[in-house]
Amino acid sequence: MLETVIMKILTVLTMSFVEYSDFIQDGDVAIVYLGHESMMPVKVQQGAQTQTRYGVIRHSTDLIGQRYGSKVTCSKGGWLYVLHPTPELWTVTLPHRTQILYTTDIATITMLLELKPGSVVCESGTGSGSLSHAILRTIAPTGHLHTVEFHQQRAEKVEEEFKEHRVDHLVTVRNQDVCKDGFGVTAVADAVFLDIPSPWEAVKHAKASLKKQGGRVCSFSPCIEQVQKTCLALVDQGFEEISTVEVLLRVHDVRTTYFPLPDFGPDPSAQPDDAAEKTPPAQASVTMKITVPPRDIPGHTGYLTFATKPRT
Amino acid sequence: MADNVVEDDSMCRIKEDDYVVLKRGDIFKAVQIQPKKKVIFEKQWFFLENAVGQLYSTTFEIVSGVLQPRKPKDTQSSTDAKEAGTDNRNIVDDGKSQKLTRDDIETLKEQGLKGQEIIQQLIENSSTFRDKTEYAQAKYIKKKKKKYENTVTILKPSCRILAMMYHGREPGKICHLRYDTLAQILTLANIHAGSKVLVFETCAGLVLGSIMERMGGFGSVVQMYPGGGPVRQGVESFGFPAHFHDTLHEFPICHVNALLAGTLDTSPDPSPDSKQSDVAVKEEQIHETLQPKEEPQDSKEEQSMETNSGADGSHDQEKEEKEKRMEAKAEEKKKKQEEKRKKLAAAAALLEGRNADGLVIASRFHPCPVLMGLLKFLAPSRPFVVYSQHKEPLIECYTKLKEQGGTVNLRLTDTWLRHYQVLPNRTHPMLLMSGGGGYVLSGTTVTMNRSKTAGSQQSDEPAPKRLKVTKTEG
């Protein structure tokens, strides 16, 4: 049994954020699922231990060689699941160094920028790399991401993460100011994404980085004034199909609820013997599955402005 | 650098038989470029032949049915107003502000005046135009442009464009799946190159095509289909290169139980008494009756050709030929059956490992049994996404999954999509927005808890600490 498991480990590809593998190996990044909205990333290392509120996980025995999706019983008797990393799980577990983009916006950006395997994408700023991982997943194995981050420490940190997640062959991180120096590439991109405070200053660089055949651009801004300036800059630079949207996620929590029934008193019109039998008990109620909205929801993340660069 | 651009350009040119999307304003229509084919779009008719050889994203002017590439934009400065009013206190709606009559406009049209010129005439003959505010003037021009400019843009199809097109034109065909919801589905299911994805959809093939686009021809897609055959009309519109279709497999949902029970027979020589092969044959017959292929037409043509050429042949000869034809037909049918069997076997082989990487369901069928059946083919730690136009069946799915175990991270969601008009001093949300784009239930598979069977409902939540959650969700 153990032998076959080991054989399998040797034959499967190593885990990465752009390729599934079945078994957990030394050096993987696994997502530990402790419960809804309670997850954490773990760097799997022979001999290492991780503390959770349900007890300790010993990597060598609890993780390495186990199948992704397995249940792990911890020292205190509690248990958890170990999940294969995906950009979506990474988004909810990654260490924040900046504000990040969440899956709802990311999904919209990915589709409306028309990203697919082989796409060449320019992005700035890299920030905490939430969107970057999703882009890399979508453009692999033949695309490339050129990402620009002017904060040196953040640029270095995210580069390190790309290596750990085995996607570094698909991405180039540049530590420069996109508004002044652009993306460091010209006429290669199919799509450009901007998440910076003054995107209008980078619109001309976005245009320069896009292919001669044209391409798509998206800018994410929290404030409407930023959107207005960006739209003007896009018009100035000859972009077409300019469109601004906002996408909001609504989560529906499924619950069981009890609706008590009022007692109307005895019904004189009912058959006398019938009524005697059917007198409802004092606390009659109906059980129903319903959904409730969460108490607090994100009401605004940012406006997404899309545009097409025509062929030049 | 400039040299390889030429090479790239060949990919950007419109070719005969290409699947393209026509665009005018916000309206889209998917068509195939065919010679001498008349297309009607937005009350205009035209032939697409002239578009062949032109670059994608070119805007064409329609002049009596013929497409002419529009010259590089002679900017609208001619219609830009020099004078404008500040408010509308003196503008009275007497219905007499336009000096041109309906007949005058018709005459202008017949004279072959371009849309731009007609609009210019309308402005010149409008007594109130100059008193209108700058904004009202812009609005007026925009409205007239929409009416009189006979242009069409030809685009290369993409998931974005086709999803918008279907949602705008035929939402009923795609279960009212809005494009932002489709975007969520593709992302939540972690669709990417190299994975093995199961799809069950009745959205005209739009969801399937979107998934194929995101996989870029790497990996495999198994389309689980109900009824006689898979619907792929929407997939064709994507115009994928041929090798993409090698990654696409199909499996009839009516064989799922047999496959799960291990009784599905896909061996090369099905014995006549095997029930499974009987079903398969029946299936095929249904398939054939539902989707008559070109084959019968071809044979008919052959027939007529033969009777023409062999008109003076003897009856015997004719009879012989008839028999031959029958034999050929039977042979063809056998061949087709064999092909179909091979396809089924290939799809079954992909499913048998029960190690698929993702599952997407978007159909008009009750999602609950579909989800419960197909979830069994997924490897642990893989995402699944179920779309439904309505929330209630997804509540049922959620409850069932909680009872059954084997999944975590369950989320029932929908998205709101709000469009904005962004213009200097006139920025606001659009007055109209889509009321509903459907609901999505997503989650991740995990290994089933085999050790404890009883009370799984309670033990599904990680710890006693989370009792609050179990109480509310269980």
Coordinates of N, CA and C in Angstrom, one line a residue, chain B residues 19 28 73 113 182 199 223 260 359 373 401:
Chain B
Y19 N -16.0 32.1 -38.4 CA -17.1 32.5 -37.6 C -16.8 33.8 -37.0
F28 N -25.0 42.6 -30.9 CA -24.1 41.6 -31.5 C -24.8 40.6 -32.2
K73 N -11.5 57.4 -39.4 CA -12.5 58.4 -38.8 C -12.2 59.8 -39.2
L113 N -27.4 59.4 -49.7 CA -26.6 60.3 -48.8 C -26.1 59.4 -47.6
L182 N -21.2 34.1 -15.6 CA -20.4 33.2 -16.4 C -18.9 33.4 -16.0
V199 N -18.5 19.0 -17.8 CA -19.5 20.0 -18.0 C -20.8 19.4 -18.3
Q223 N -18.1 16.6 -22.0 CA -19.4 17.1 -22.0 C -20.4 16.0 -21.7
L260 N -21.0 4.1 -13.2 CA -20.7 4.1 -11.8 C -20.8 2.7 -11.2
L359 N -15.9 20.5 -12.1 CA -17.2 20.2 -12.6 C -18.0 21.5 -12.7
G373 N -24.9 13.1 -8.8 CA -24.4 12.1 -9.7 C -23.0 12.4 -10.2
L401 N -25.8 18.5 0.2 CA -24.3 18.4 0.3 C -23.9 18.4 1.8

